[in-house]
Coordinates of C-alpha atoms in Angstrom, one line a residue:
M1328 CA 181.7 -126.9 -60.3
K1329 CA 183.5 -128.6 -57.5
P1330 CA 182.0 -131.5 -55.5
E1331 CA 181.6 -129.2 -52.5
E1332 CA 179.4 -127.0 -54.6
A1333 CA 177.4 -129.9 -56.0
Y1334 CA 176.6 -131.0 -52.5
G1335 CA 175.7 -127.5 -51.3
I1336 CA 172.0 -128.1 -51.9
R1337 CA 169.3 -128.5 -49.2
I1338 CA 166.6 -131.2 -49.3
A1339 CA 163.2 -131.0 -47.5
G1340 CA 161.2 -134.0 -46.2
D1341 CA 159.1 -135.3 -43.4
L1342 CA 156.2 -133.1 -44.5
S1343 CA 153.3 -132.7 -42.1
L1344 CA 150.3 -130.4 -42.0
D1345 CA 149.0 -131.2 -38.5
G1346 CA 149.5 -128.1 -36.4
G1347 CA 150.6 -126.1 -39.5
L1348 CA 153.2 -126.7 -42.1
F1349 CA 156.1 -128.7 -40.6
Y1350 CA 159.0 -130.2 -42.5
T1351 CA 162.7 -131.2 -42.1
V1352 CA 165.5 -129.6 -44.0
K1353 CA 168.7 -131.7 -44.5
E1354 CA 172.0 -130.2 -45.6
I1355 CA 175.7 -130.7 -45.4
E1356 CA 177.6 -128.3 -43.0
N1357 CA 181.3 -128.6 -42.3
G1358 CA 181.5 -132.0 -43.8
E1359 CA 178.5 -133.5 -41.8
Y1360 CA 174.8 -133.9 -42.3
R1361 CA 172.6 -131.5 -40.4
T1362 CA 168.8 -131.7 -40.1
Y1363 CA 166.5 -128.9 -38.8
I1364 CA 162.7 -128.7 -38.4
Y1365 CA 160.9 -125.8 -39.9
H1366 CA 157.4 -124.4 -39.2
G1367 CA 156.4 -122.6 -42.3
D1368 CA 159.5 -120.7 -43.3
K1369 CA 160.9 -120.5 -39.7
K1370 CA 163.5 -122.8 -38.3
I1371 CA 162.4 -124.0 -34.9
T1372 CA 165.0 -126.6 -33.9
F1373 CA 168.8 -126.0 -33.9
S1374 CA 170.6 -129.1 -32.7
G1375 CA 171.2 -130.2 -36.3
N1376 CA 170.0 -133.7 -35.6
D1377 CA 166.2 -133.3 -35.5
H1378 CA 163.7 -134.8 -37.9
N1379 CA 160.3 -136.6 -38.3
P1380 CA 158.0 -133.9 -36.8
V1381 CA 154.6 -135.2 -35.6
F1382 CA 152.1 -132.8 -34.1
N1383 CA 149.7 -134.3 -31.5
G1384 CA 148.8 -131.5 -29.0
A1385 CA 152.5 -130.6 -29.0
L1386 CA 155.2 -131.2 -31.5
Y1387 CA 157.1 -134.5 -31.2
Y1388 CA 160.2 -135.3 -33.2
I1389 CA 163.3 -137.6 -33.3
R1390 CA 166.7 -136.3 -32.2
S1391 CA 169.4 -138.6 -33.5
G1392 CA 172.5 -139.0 -31.3
K1393 CA 175.8 -140.9 -31.5
D1394 CA 174.9 -143.4 -28.8
E1395 CA 171.1 -143.2 -28.8
D1396 CA 168.1 -141.6 -30.4
S1397 CA 165.5 -139.6 -28.4
I1398 CA 161.8 -138.5 -28.8
I1399 CA 161.6 -134.8 -28.1
R1400 CA 158.4 -132.9 -27.1
L1401 CA 158.2 -129.2 -27.9
D1402 CA 155.3 -127.2 -26.4
Y1403 CA 154.7 -123.6 -27.6
G1404 CA 156.8 -121.2 -25.6
S1405 CA 158.7 -123.9 -23.8
E1406 CA 162.0 -125.6 -24.0
P1407 CA 162.3 -129.0 -25.8
Q1408 CA 161.9 -132.0 -23.4
R1409 CA 163.2 -135.5 -23.9
V1410 CA 160.3 -137.9 -23.3
A1411 CA 161.8 -141.3 -24.5
S1412 CA 165.1 -142.8 -25.7
F1413 CA 166.0 -145.9 -27.7
F1414 CA 169.2 -147.2 -29.3
K1415 CA 167.8 -146.4 -32.7
I1416 CA 164.4 -144.9 -33.8
K1417 CA 163.2 -145.6 -37.3
K1418 CA 159.9 -143.6 -37.1
I1419 CA 157.4 -142.0 -34.8
I1420 CA 153.6 -142.0 -35.6
S1421 CA 150.5 -140.4 -34.1
A1422 CA 147.8 -142.8 -32.9
G1423 CA 144.8 -140.9 -31.6
N1424 CA 146.2 -139.0 -28.6
R1425 CA 149.2 -141.3 -28.4
I1426 CA 152.7 -141.3 -29.9
L1427 CA 154.2 -144.6 -31.0
A1428 CA 157.8 -145.4 -32.0
I1429 CA 159.3 -148.1 -34.3
A1430 CA 162.6 -148.5 -32.5
R1431 CA 165.5 -150.9 -31.5
E1432 CA 166.9 -151.5 -28.1
K1433 CA 170.6 -151.4 -27.6
P1434 CA 172.1 -154.9 -28.2
E1435 CA 174.2 -156.5 -25.5
E1436 CA 177.9 -155.7 -25.9
K1437 CA 179.8 -158.9 -26.8
T1438 CA 183.2 -159.7 -28.3
F1439 CA 181.4 -161.9 -30.9
F1440 CA 178.2 -162.1 -32.9
E1441 CA 176.2 -165.3 -33.0
A1442 CA 174.2 -165.7 -36.2
K1443 CA 171.1 -168.0 -36.1
R1444 CA 168.8 -166.4 -38.7
L1445 CA 169.2 -166.1 -42.5
K1446 CA 168.7 -162.3 -42.1
Y1447 CA 171.4 -161.7 -39.4
R1448 CA 172.7 -158.4 -40.8
F1449 CA 171.1 -155.7 -42.9
N1450 CA 172.6 -152.9 -45.0
G1451 CA 172.5 -149.7 -43.0
Y1452 CA 171.7 -151.4 -39.7
G1453 CA 174.6 -153.7 -39.2
Y1454 CA 174.4 -157.0 -37.3
L1455 CA 170.9 -157.6 -36.0
S1456 CA 171.2 -158.6 -32.4
T1457 CA 168.0 -156.7 -31.9
N1458 CA 165.1 -155.9 -34.3
F1459 CA 162.8 -153.0 -34.7
H1460 CA 159.8 -153.3 -32.5
L1461 CA 156.8 -151.1 -31.8
Y1462 CA 156.8 -149.2 -28.5
D1463 CA 154.7 -146.6 -26.8
I1464 CA 156.3 -143.4 -25.6
N1465 CA 156.8 -144.9 -22.1
G1466 CA 159.1 -147.5 -23.5
R1467 CA 156.6 -150.4 -23.3
C1468 CA 156.9 -152.8 -26.2
I1469 CA 153.6 -153.2 -27.9
F1470 CA 154.6 -155.6 -30.7
S1471 CA 157.9 -157.6 -30.7
G1472 CA 158.0 -158.8 -34.3
D1473 CA 160.4 -157.4 -36.8
V1474 CA 158.4 -154.2 -37.6
G1475 CA 158.9 -152.6 -41.0
D1476 CA 156.1 -150.0 -40.7
A1477 CA 153.0 -149.1 -38.7
A1478 CA 149.9 -146.9 -39.1
A1479 CA 147.2 -146.2 -36.5
N1480 CA 144.0 -144.5 -35.5
D1481 CA 142.5 -144.1 -32.1
D1482 CA 141.1 -147.7 -32.1
F1483 CA 143.8 -150.0 -33.5
I1484 CA 147.3 -150.2 -35.1
L1485 CA 148.2 -151.8 -38.4
V1486 CA 151.6 -153.4 -38.2
N1487 CA 153.8 -154.6 -41.1
E1488 CA 155.9 -157.5 -39.8
L1489 CA 158.8 -158.7 -41.9
N1490 CA 160.4 -162.1 -42.1
D1491 CA 163.9 -163.0 -43.2
Y1492 CA 162.9 -162.8 -46.9
N1493 CA 161.4 -159.3 -46.3
I1494 CA 158.0 -160.8 -46.9
S1495 CA 155.2 -159.1 -45.0
N1496 CA 152.4 -160.2 -42.7
L1497 CA 149.9 -157.3 -41.9
Y1498 CA 148.2 -157.5 -38.5
K1499 CA 145.5 -155.4 -36.9
I1500 CA 146.4 -155.1 -33.2
D1501 CA 145.1 -153.3 -30.2
F1502 CA 147.2 -151.0 -28.0
S1503 CA 148.1 -153.9 -25.7
G1504 CA 149.6 -155.8 -28.6
N1505 CA 146.9 -158.4 -29.0
I1506 CA 146.3 -159.5 -32.6
M1507 CA 142.7 -158.6 -33.6
E1508 CA 143.0 -159.8 -37.2
K1509 CA 145.5 -160.9 -39.8
I1510 CA 144.8 -158.5 -42.7
A1511 CA 147.2 -160.1 -45.3
E1512 CA 150.1 -162.6 -45.3
N1513 CA 153.0 -163.6 -47.5
I1514 CA 153.1 -160.5 -49.7
D1515 CA 155.6 -157.7 -50.4
V1516 CA 154.2 -154.5 -48.9
S1517 CA 155.4 -151.0 -49.9
S1518 CA 153.1 -148.6 -47.9
I1519 CA 150.2 -148.8 -45.5
A1520 CA 147.5 -146.4 -44.3
V1521 CA 144.6 -146.4 -41.8
S1522 CA 141.6 -144.0 -41.8
E1523 CA 140.0 -142.5 -38.7
R1524 CA 136.9 -144.7 -39.4
G1525 CA 139.0 -147.9 -39.7
K1526 CA 139.6 -148.2 -43.4
I1527 CA 142.8 -150.0 -44.4
A1528 CA 144.9 -149.6 -47.5
F1529 CA 148.3 -150.9 -48.6
T1530 CA 150.4 -151.2 -51.8
W1531 CA 151.8 -154.6 -52.5
S1532 CA 153.1 -157.1 -54.9
P1533 CA 153.2 -160.9 -54.8
A1534 CA 156.0 -162.3 -52.6
M1535 CA 159.1 -163.9 -54.1
K1536 CA 158.3 -162.7 -57.6
A1537 CA 160.5 -160.2 -59.4
G1538 CA 159.4 -157.4 -61.7
E1539 CA 155.8 -157.2 -60.4
V1540 CA 153.9 -153.9 -60.7
R1541 CA 152.6 -152.9 -57.3
R1542 CA 148.8 -152.9 -56.6
L1543 CA 146.7 -151.0 -54.2
R1544 CA 144.4 -153.0 -52.0
M1545 CA 141.6 -151.0 -50.5
D1546 CA 138.1 -152.2 -49.3
N1547 CA 139.3 -155.8 -50.3
N1548 CA 139.7 -154.7 -53.9
D1549 CA 143.0 -154.6 -55.9
L1550 CA 143.6 -151.9 -58.5
I1551 CA 146.6 -150.3 -60.2
V1552 CA 147.0 -146.6 -59.8
G1553 CA 148.9 -144.8 -62.6
S1554 CA 151.4 -147.3 -64.1
D1555 CA 152.6 -148.5 -60.7
S1556 CA 150.8 -147.9 -57.4
A1557 CA 154.2 -147.3 -55.6
V1558 CA 157.0 -145.0 -56.7
S1559 CA 160.5 -146.5 -57.5
I1560 CA 162.2 -143.4 -58.8
I1561 CA 165.7 -143.3 -57.5
S1562 CA 167.5 -140.1 -56.3
D1563 CA 170.9 -139.0 -55.1
S1564 CA 169.5 -136.2 -52.9
F1565 CA 170.8 -137.8 -49.6
M1566 CA 167.3 -137.8 -48.0
S1567 CA 164.7 -140.6 -48.0
T1568 CA 161.2 -139.9 -49.0
G1569 CA 158.3 -139.5 -46.6
R1570 CA 154.5 -140.1 -46.7
Q1571 CA 153.3 -141.9 -49.9
M1572 CA 149.6 -142.4 -49.0
K1573 CA 147.1 -141.1 -46.5
F1574 CA 143.3 -141.2 -45.8
Y1575 CA 141.5 -137.9 -45.6
N1576 CA 137.7 -138.0 -45.1
D1577 CA 137.8 -141.7 -45.9
D1578 CA 139.2 -140.9 -49.3
L1579 CA 142.7 -142.3 -50.0
Y1580 CA 145.4 -140.0 -51.4
I1581 CA 148.4 -141.8 -52.9
I1582 CA 151.5 -141.0 -55.0
A1583 CA 151.8 -143.3 -58.0
Q1584 CA 154.3 -143.5 -60.7
E1585 CA 153.7 -142.9 -64.4
R1586 CA 156.8 -143.4 -66.6
S1587 CA 159.5 -141.2 -65.2
Y1588 CA 157.3 -138.9 -63.1
S1589 CA 154.8 -139.3 -60.2
N1590 CA 151.4 -137.7 -59.3
I1591 CA 149.0 -137.7 -56.4
Y1592 CA 145.6 -139.5 -56.9
R1593 CA 142.5 -139.6 -54.8
I1594 CA 140.7 -142.9 -54.5
S1595 CA 137.0 -142.9 -53.5
D1596 CA 134.5 -144.7 -55.7
K1597 CA 136.7 -143.8 -58.6
I1598 CA 140.4 -142.9 -59.3
E1599 CA 140.9 -139.2 -59.7
K1600 CA 144.3 -137.5 -60.5
V1601 CA 144.7 -134.6 -58.1
T1602 CA 148.0 -133.3 -59.6
D1603 CA 148.9 -133.5 -63.3
N1604 CA 152.6 -132.6 -63.3
N1605 CA 155.5 -134.0 -65.3
Y1606 CA 158.0 -134.1 -62.5
Y1607 CA 158.9 -136.2 -59.4
I1608 CA 156.6 -135.7 -56.4
R1609 CA 158.6 -137.1 -53.5
E1610 CA 156.0 -137.0 -50.6
F1611 CA 152.8 -135.2 -49.5
D1612 CA 150.3 -134.5 -46.7
V1613 CA 146.7 -133.5 -46.8
N1614 CA 144.1 -132.2 -44.2
D1615 CA 141.5 -129.5 -43.8
S1616 CA 144.1 -126.8 -44.6
G1617 CA 144.8 -128.3 -48.0
L1618 CA 147.3 -130.4 -49.9
A1619 CA 151.0 -130.0 -49.6
Y1620 CA 153.8 -131.8 -51.4
I1621 CA 157.5 -131.7 -52.1
Y1622 CA 158.7 -132.2 -55.6
S1623 CA 161.9 -132.1 -57.7
T1624 CA 162.5 -131.3 -61.4
P1625 CA 165.7 -131.8 -63.5
E1626 CA 166.5 -128.1 -62.8
K1627 CA 165.3 -127.7 -59.2
P1628 CA 166.4 -130.0 -56.4
C1629 CA 163.6 -129.4 -54.0
I1630 CA 160.4 -127.3 -53.9
I1631 CA 157.6 -127.3 -51.3
N1632 CA 154.1 -126.6 -52.7
F1633 CA 151.6 -125.4 -50.2
N1634 CA 149.5 -122.2 -50.8
G1635 CA 152.4 -121.1 -53.1
E1636 CA 155.9 -122.5 -53.5
I1637 CA 158.9 -122.5 -51.3
D1638 CA 162.2 -123.0 -53.2
I1639 CA 164.7 -123.8 -50.5
N1640 CA 167.7 -123.6 -52.9
N1641 CA 169.0 -120.9 -55.2
V1642 CA 169.8 -123.4 -57.9
N1643 CA 169.0 -123.6 -61.6
G1644 CA 170.3 -126.8 -63.1
K1645 CA 170.8 -127.7 -66.7
T1646 CA 167.7 -128.8 -68.5
T1647 CA 167.4 -132.4 -69.5
E1648 CA 165.9 -133.4 -72.9
I1649 CA 163.4 -136.3 -72.4
I1650 CA 163.1 -138.7 -75.3
D1651 CA 160.6 -141.5 -75.8
F1652 CA 162.6 -144.5 -76.9
M1653 CA 161.6 -148.1 -77.5
N1654 CA 158.8 -148.1 -75.0
G1655 CA 161.0 -146.6 -72.3
E1656 CA 162.5 -143.2 -71.9
A1657 CA 166.0 -141.6 -72.3
F1658 CA 167.4 -138.4 -70.9
F1659 CA 170.2 -136.4 -72.5
M1660 CA 172.1 -133.3 -71.4
L1661 CA 174.1 -131.9 -74.3
Y1662 CA 177.2 -130.0 -73.3
S1663 CA 178.6 -129.8 -76.8
R1664 CA 178.9 -132.0 -79.8
D1665 CA 182.6 -132.3 -79.3
A1666 CA 182.4 -133.2 -75.6
P1667 CA 182.7 -136.8 -74.4
T1668 CA 179.6 -138.5 -73.1
I1669 CA 179.0 -140.4 -69.8
L1670 CA 176.4 -143.1 -69.8
F1671 CA 174.7 -143.7 -66.4
I1672 CA 172.8 -146.9 -65.6
H1673 CA 170.4 -147.1 -62.7
G1674 CA 170.1 -149.8 -60.1
G1675 CA 167.3 -152.1 -59.3
P1676 CA 166.9 -153.4 -61.9
N1677 CA 163.2 -152.7 -61.0
A1678 CA 163.6 -149.0 -60.4
A1679 CA 163.7 -145.9 -62.6
Y1680 CA 165.4 -142.5 -63.3
G1681 CA 162.9 -139.7 -62.8
R1682 CA 162.2 -136.2 -64.0
S1683 CA 164.2 -135.1 -61.0
Y1684 CA 167.4 -133.2 -60.1
Y1685 CA 170.5 -135.4 -59.9
I1686 CA 173.5 -134.0 -58.2
E1687 CA 176.0 -136.1 -60.0
F1688 CA 174.6 -135.4 -63.5
Q1689 CA 174.7 -131.7 -62.9
Y1690 CA 178.3 -132.0 -61.6
F1691 CA 179.7 -133.9 -64.6
Y1692 CA 177.8 -131.7 -67.1
D1693 CA 179.3 -128.6 -65.5
N1694 CA 182.7 -130.2 -65.9
G1695 CA 182.4 -130.6 -69.6
Y1696 CA 180.5 -133.9 -70.3
N1697 CA 177.4 -134.8 -72.1
I1698 CA 175.1 -136.9 -69.9
L1699 CA 173.0 -139.8 -71.1
Y1700 CA 170.8 -141.9 -68.8
S1701 CA 167.7 -144.0 -69.5
N1702 CA 165.0 -146.4 -68.3
P1703 CA 165.7 -149.6 -70.2
P1704 CA 163.6 -152.8 -70.0
G1705 CA 163.3 -153.9 -66.4
S1706 CA 162.5 -150.3 -65.3
T1707 CA 159.4 -149.4 -63.3
G1708 CA 156.7 -147.0 -64.5
Y1709 CA 156.1 -148.5 -68.0
G1710 CA 153.8 -151.4 -67.3
Q1711 CA 154.0 -155.0 -66.2
E1712 CA 155.5 -156.5 -69.4
Y1713 CA 158.3 -153.9 -69.5
E1714 CA 159.2 -154.2 -65.8
K1715 CA 159.4 -158.0 -66.0
A1716 CA 161.3 -158.1 -69.3
C1717 CA 164.7 -159.0 -67.7
V1718 CA 163.6 -161.4 -65.1
G1719 CA 165.6 -164.6 -65.7
D1720 CA 167.7 -163.0 -68.3
W1721 CA 169.9 -160.2 -66.8
G1722 CA 172.1 -158.2 -69.1
N1723 CA 170.6 -158.9 -72.5
L1724 CA 167.5 -156.8 -73.4
D1725 CA 168.7 -153.9 -71.3
T1726 CA 172.2 -154.0 -72.9
K1727 CA 170.6 -154.1 -76.4
Y1728 CA 168.5 -151.1 -75.4
I1729 CA 171.5 -149.2 -74.3
F1730 CA 173.5 -149.8 -77.4
D1731 CA 170.5 -148.9 -79.6
L1732 CA 170.1 -145.7 -77.6
I1733 CA 173.7 -144.7 -78.0
E1734 CA 173.5 -145.1 -81.8
Y1735 CA 170.3 -143.1 -81.8
I1736 CA 171.8 -140.3 -79.7
R1737 CA 175.0 -140.2 -81.7
K1738 CA 173.1 -139.7 -85.0
R1739 CA 170.4 -137.3 -83.6
Y1740 CA 172.9 -134.9 -81.9
N1741 CA 175.9 -135.6 -84.1
I1742 CA 178.2 -136.2 -81.1
K1743 CA 181.5 -137.9 -81.3
N1744 CA 182.0 -141.6 -80.5
C1745 CA 183.7 -141.1 -77.1
F1746 CA 181.7 -142.7 -74.3
G1747 CA 182.4 -143.7 -70.7
I1748 CA 180.1 -145.9 -68.7
T1749 CA 179.1 -146.0 -65.0
G1750 CA 176.4 -147.3 -62.7
G1751 CA 175.7 -148.5 -59.2
S1752 CA 174.2 -151.7 -57.7
Y1753 CA 172.4 -153.3 -60.6
G1754 CA 173.9 -150.5 -62.7
G1755 CA 177.3 -151.6 -61.4
Y1756 CA 176.4 -155.2 -62.4
L1757 CA 175.4 -154.1 -65.9
T1758 CA 178.6 -152.0 -66.2
N1759 CA 180.7 -155.1 -65.3
W1760 CA 178.6 -157.2 -67.7
I1761 CA 178.9 -154.8 -70.6
V1762 CA 182.7 -154.3 -70.3
S1763 CA 183.2 -158.1 -70.1
H1764 CA 181.2 -158.6 -73.3
Y1765 CA 181.9 -155.5 -75.4
D1766 CA 185.0 -153.4 -76.1
Y1767 CA 183.2 -150.2 -76.8
F1768 CA 183.6 -147.8 -73.9
K1769 CA 186.9 -145.8 -73.4
C1770 CA 186.6 -146.4 -69.6
G1771 CA 184.1 -147.3 -66.9
I1772 CA 183.4 -146.9 -63.2
S1773 CA 181.4 -149.6 -61.5
E1774 CA 180.0 -148.9 -58.0
R1775 CA 178.6 -151.1 -55.3
S1776 CA 178.5 -153.7 -58.0
I1777 CA 177.9 -157.4 -58.6
S1778 CA 180.4 -159.7 -60.3
N1779 CA 179.6 -163.1 -58.9
L1780 CA 175.9 -164.0 -58.5
L1781 CA 176.8 -167.3 -56.9
S1782 CA 179.0 -166.0 -54.1
M1783 CA 176.5 -163.2 -53.5
I1784 CA 173.9 -165.8 -52.5
G1785 CA 175.8 -166.3 -49.2
T1786 CA 177.4 -162.9 -48.6
S1787 CA 174.6 -160.4 -49.4
D1788 CA 171.9 -159.5 -46.8
I1789 CA 169.2 -160.2 -49.5
G1790 CA 171.2 -162.3 -52.1
F1791 CA 169.8 -165.7 -50.9
W1792 CA 166.3 -164.7 -52.1
F1793 CA 166.8 -161.7 -54.4
N1794 CA 169.2 -163.4 -56.8
A1795 CA 167.0 -166.4 -56.9
I1796 CA 163.8 -164.6 -57.9
Q1797 CA 165.5 -162.3 -60.3
L1798 CA 167.0 -165.3 -62.2
N1799 CA 163.9 -167.5 -61.8
I1800 CA 165.7 -170.1 -59.6
D1801 CA 164.0 -172.0 -56.8
D1802 CA 167.0 -173.5 -55.0
P1803 CA 170.3 -171.6 -55.7
Y1804 CA 172.5 -174.6 -54.7
K1805 CA 171.1 -177.1 -57.2
D1806 CA 173.6 -177.9 -60.0
E1807 CA 171.6 -176.3 -62.7
S1808 CA 171.0 -173.2 -60.5
I1809 CA 174.8 -172.8 -59.9
E1810 CA 175.4 -173.1 -63.6
K1811 CA 172.8 -170.4 -64.3
L1812 CA 174.1 -168.1 -61.6
M1813 CA 177.6 -168.3 -63.1
K1814 CA 176.4 -167.9 -66.6
Y1815 CA 175.1 -164.5 -65.7
S1816 CA 178.1 -163.5 -63.6
P1817 CA 180.5 -161.0 -65.1
I1818 CA 183.4 -162.6 -63.2
K1819 CA 183.1 -165.6 -65.6
Y1820 CA 184.0 -163.3 -68.5
V1821 CA 186.6 -161.1 -66.8
K1822 CA 189.4 -162.3 -69.1
N1823 CA 187.4 -160.6 -72.0
V1824 CA 187.7 -157.1 -70.4
K1825 CA 189.8 -154.5 -72.2
T1826 CA 188.1 -151.4 -70.7
P1827 CA 189.9 -149.5 -67.9
L1828 CA 187.6 -149.8 -64.9
M1829 CA 187.5 -148.2 -61.5
L1830 CA 185.5 -150.0 -58.8
I1831 CA 184.0 -148.1 -55.9
T1832 CA 182.2 -149.5 -52.9
G1833 CA 181.7 -149.0 -49.1
E1834 CA 183.4 -151.3 -46.7
E1835 CA 180.1 -151.9 -44.9
D1836 CA 178.0 -152.6 -48.0
Y1837 CA 176.0 -155.7 -47.0
R1838 CA 173.7 -155.5 -50.1
C1839 CA 176.4 -155.9 -52.8
P1840 CA 179.2 -156.8 -50.5
I1841 CA 182.7 -155.6 -51.1
E1842 CA 183.9 -159.1 -52.0
Q1843 CA 182.0 -158.6 -55.3
A1844 CA 184.3 -155.7 -56.2
E1845 CA 187.4 -157.5 -54.8
Q1846 CA 186.8 -160.5 -57.1
F1847 CA 186.5 -158.3 -60.2
F1848 CA 189.4 -156.1 -59.2
I1849 CA 191.8 -159.1 -58.8
G1850 CA 190.6 -160.6 -62.1
L1851 CA 191.3 -157.3 -63.9
K1852 CA 194.7 -156.9 -62.3
L1853 CA 195.7 -160.5 -63.2
N1854 CA 194.9 -159.7 -66.8
N1855 CA 196.8 -156.4 -66.8
I1856 CA 193.8 -154.1 -67.2
D1857 CA 194.1 -150.6 -65.8
T1858 CA 191.9 -150.7 -62.6
E1859 CA 191.6 -149.2 -59.2
L1860 CA 189.5 -150.3 -56.2
I1861 CA 188.3 -147.5 -54.0
R1862 CA 187.0 -148.7 -50.6
Y1863 CA 185.2 -146.1 -48.4
L1864 CA 185.5 -146.8 -44.7
G1865 CA 182.3 -146.5 -42.7
D1866 CA 180.1 -146.4 -45.9
N1867 CA 177.4 -148.9 -46.9
H1868 CA 175.3 -149.5 -50.0
E1869 CA 174.1 -145.9 -49.9
H1870 CA 177.7 -144.5 -50.2
A1871 CA 176.9 -142.6 -53.4
R1872 CA 173.4 -141.3 -52.4
A1873 CA 173.5 -140.7 -48.6
G1874 CA 177.1 -141.7 -47.6
I1875 CA 179.6 -140.0 -45.4
P1876 CA 179.8 -136.5 -46.8
K1877 CA 183.6 -136.3 -47.0
N1878 CA 183.6 -139.7 -48.8
M1879 CA 180.9 -138.6 -51.3
I1880 CA 182.9 -135.4 -52.1
D1881 CA 186.1 -137.4 -52.5
R1882 CA 184.2 -139.9 -54.7
L1883 CA 183.3 -137.2 -57.2
Y1884 CA 186.8 -135.9 -57.4
K1885 CA 188.1 -139.4 -58.1
K1886 CA 185.4 -140.2 -60.7
L1887 CA 186.1 -136.9 -62.5
A1888 CA 189.9 -137.6 -62.6
W1889 CA 189.3 -141.1 -64.0
F1890 CA 186.9 -139.9 -66.7
D1891 CA 189.2 -137.0 -67.5
R1892 CA 192.2 -139.3 -67.9
Y1893 CA 190.5 -141.4 -70.6
L1894 CA 187.8 -139.3 -72.1
K1895 CA 189.1 -135.7 -72.3
T1896 CA 191.9 -136.8 -74.6
C1897 CA 190.1 -139.5 -76.6
K1898 CA 189.6 -139.4 -80.3
E1899 CA 187.0 -141.2 -82.4

């Protein structure tokens, strides 16, 4: 398999049942992303830049452009009509007979940027001269705060306003923007929903606390659905997920995570599991016509379930064996007992690999590698104690888990002791940490990684609060805090590294900034370790999951060449 084939799949999202079955299909054509809206099995838009279908008397959707985004209206039998334009549109929503947009106005063109806030730039959005506000379709600004999300009925709007620390305040506002009620404050909100009769629900966790299982608040009661009331399963399928919860007949439907899979639940006077599947449900919708959802399995990238199933790909991937291991889960794809093995580590750390299709795992398996990945302590889906296990102590319990897992897999499958290691974001941090403490792996690839937790405080878009809560620090610039940040920084131990290591990152990564890779690269070079630093122009923290297609393809070529160099010839 070549990278071009690996990325030849199609992914569906933006599922909506109002007006029939609508959804977006995203694919890569001629080296660029293309998105098309479908009605049932029929493609109905053709620009290649259309998504987020919302039916409200007519079909409305977003058309993304180079210089601006537009809201398009499509009436049956008519040509598409542009009804509004903004610099960037995050989302459109239906509110009774209205269409609202979460959007940004175009910033004033200047030869400089003046930063005054802590959150002055954000990964994927660049420098924040303007924030996302809530607008009506006529371009009138309804709410001028930094809007993360909104939900509405015919009577009011529920707005999630974010501060510099990504902490939420939830407001109930009218359509003139007047605040009717503050629903919640100083919490971390994942999803929100409003019923036609005015019920409000949202998933949340305490603000400025790491490793917290998300709760569902509904009717002023808090409960946990599944193992975690919000889903943190990661994917490399280059399309973000859609609706996670919705009211229908005043019952709340919600996707919740259990271990490495997710299911849909109905919340009324009790919690009822609507689906009972051992795979990853990405998003759903429900109305009088029934329940529809999009899911993925380790073998199938994307299936739409609604009165039957629509498999939009002709793909049958390699099956993954799922292993319960030390309160978590591991996943193994055996190519052969004599093949080398690549260990993959997920980011987060409070996230999880799921029972889902992974483009990269299928690619490396097809090129002759055993594939091992897992959900070590710190992962979501296994309960509060497990998720919080690494807070304040990065790199220890999860590293122990990984080495215990390797030993178990070697004995169970009788595979040779020839391992490479790779991971991104926190997985990149743990790759750096492991190779700076252990001389076990034949080679490694660290992506969008962390090497210096102290410098990241001032250079990351979230580092000033994220690093602090993850390491249980109140003020990162106290002497004892600086000491702790450096204690857990791989750069402090760079002289111990003996493992050949490739570093890959995007030039515009504001989450784990490129200076993190630069520091580790120079440290390795000065100590005569075989290393390369790959910098992808125009890419950000999503470079490996939803990056520029030609860069993602080149990345797989480069990763395979690096692993082949050290692993295909290695002997025990």
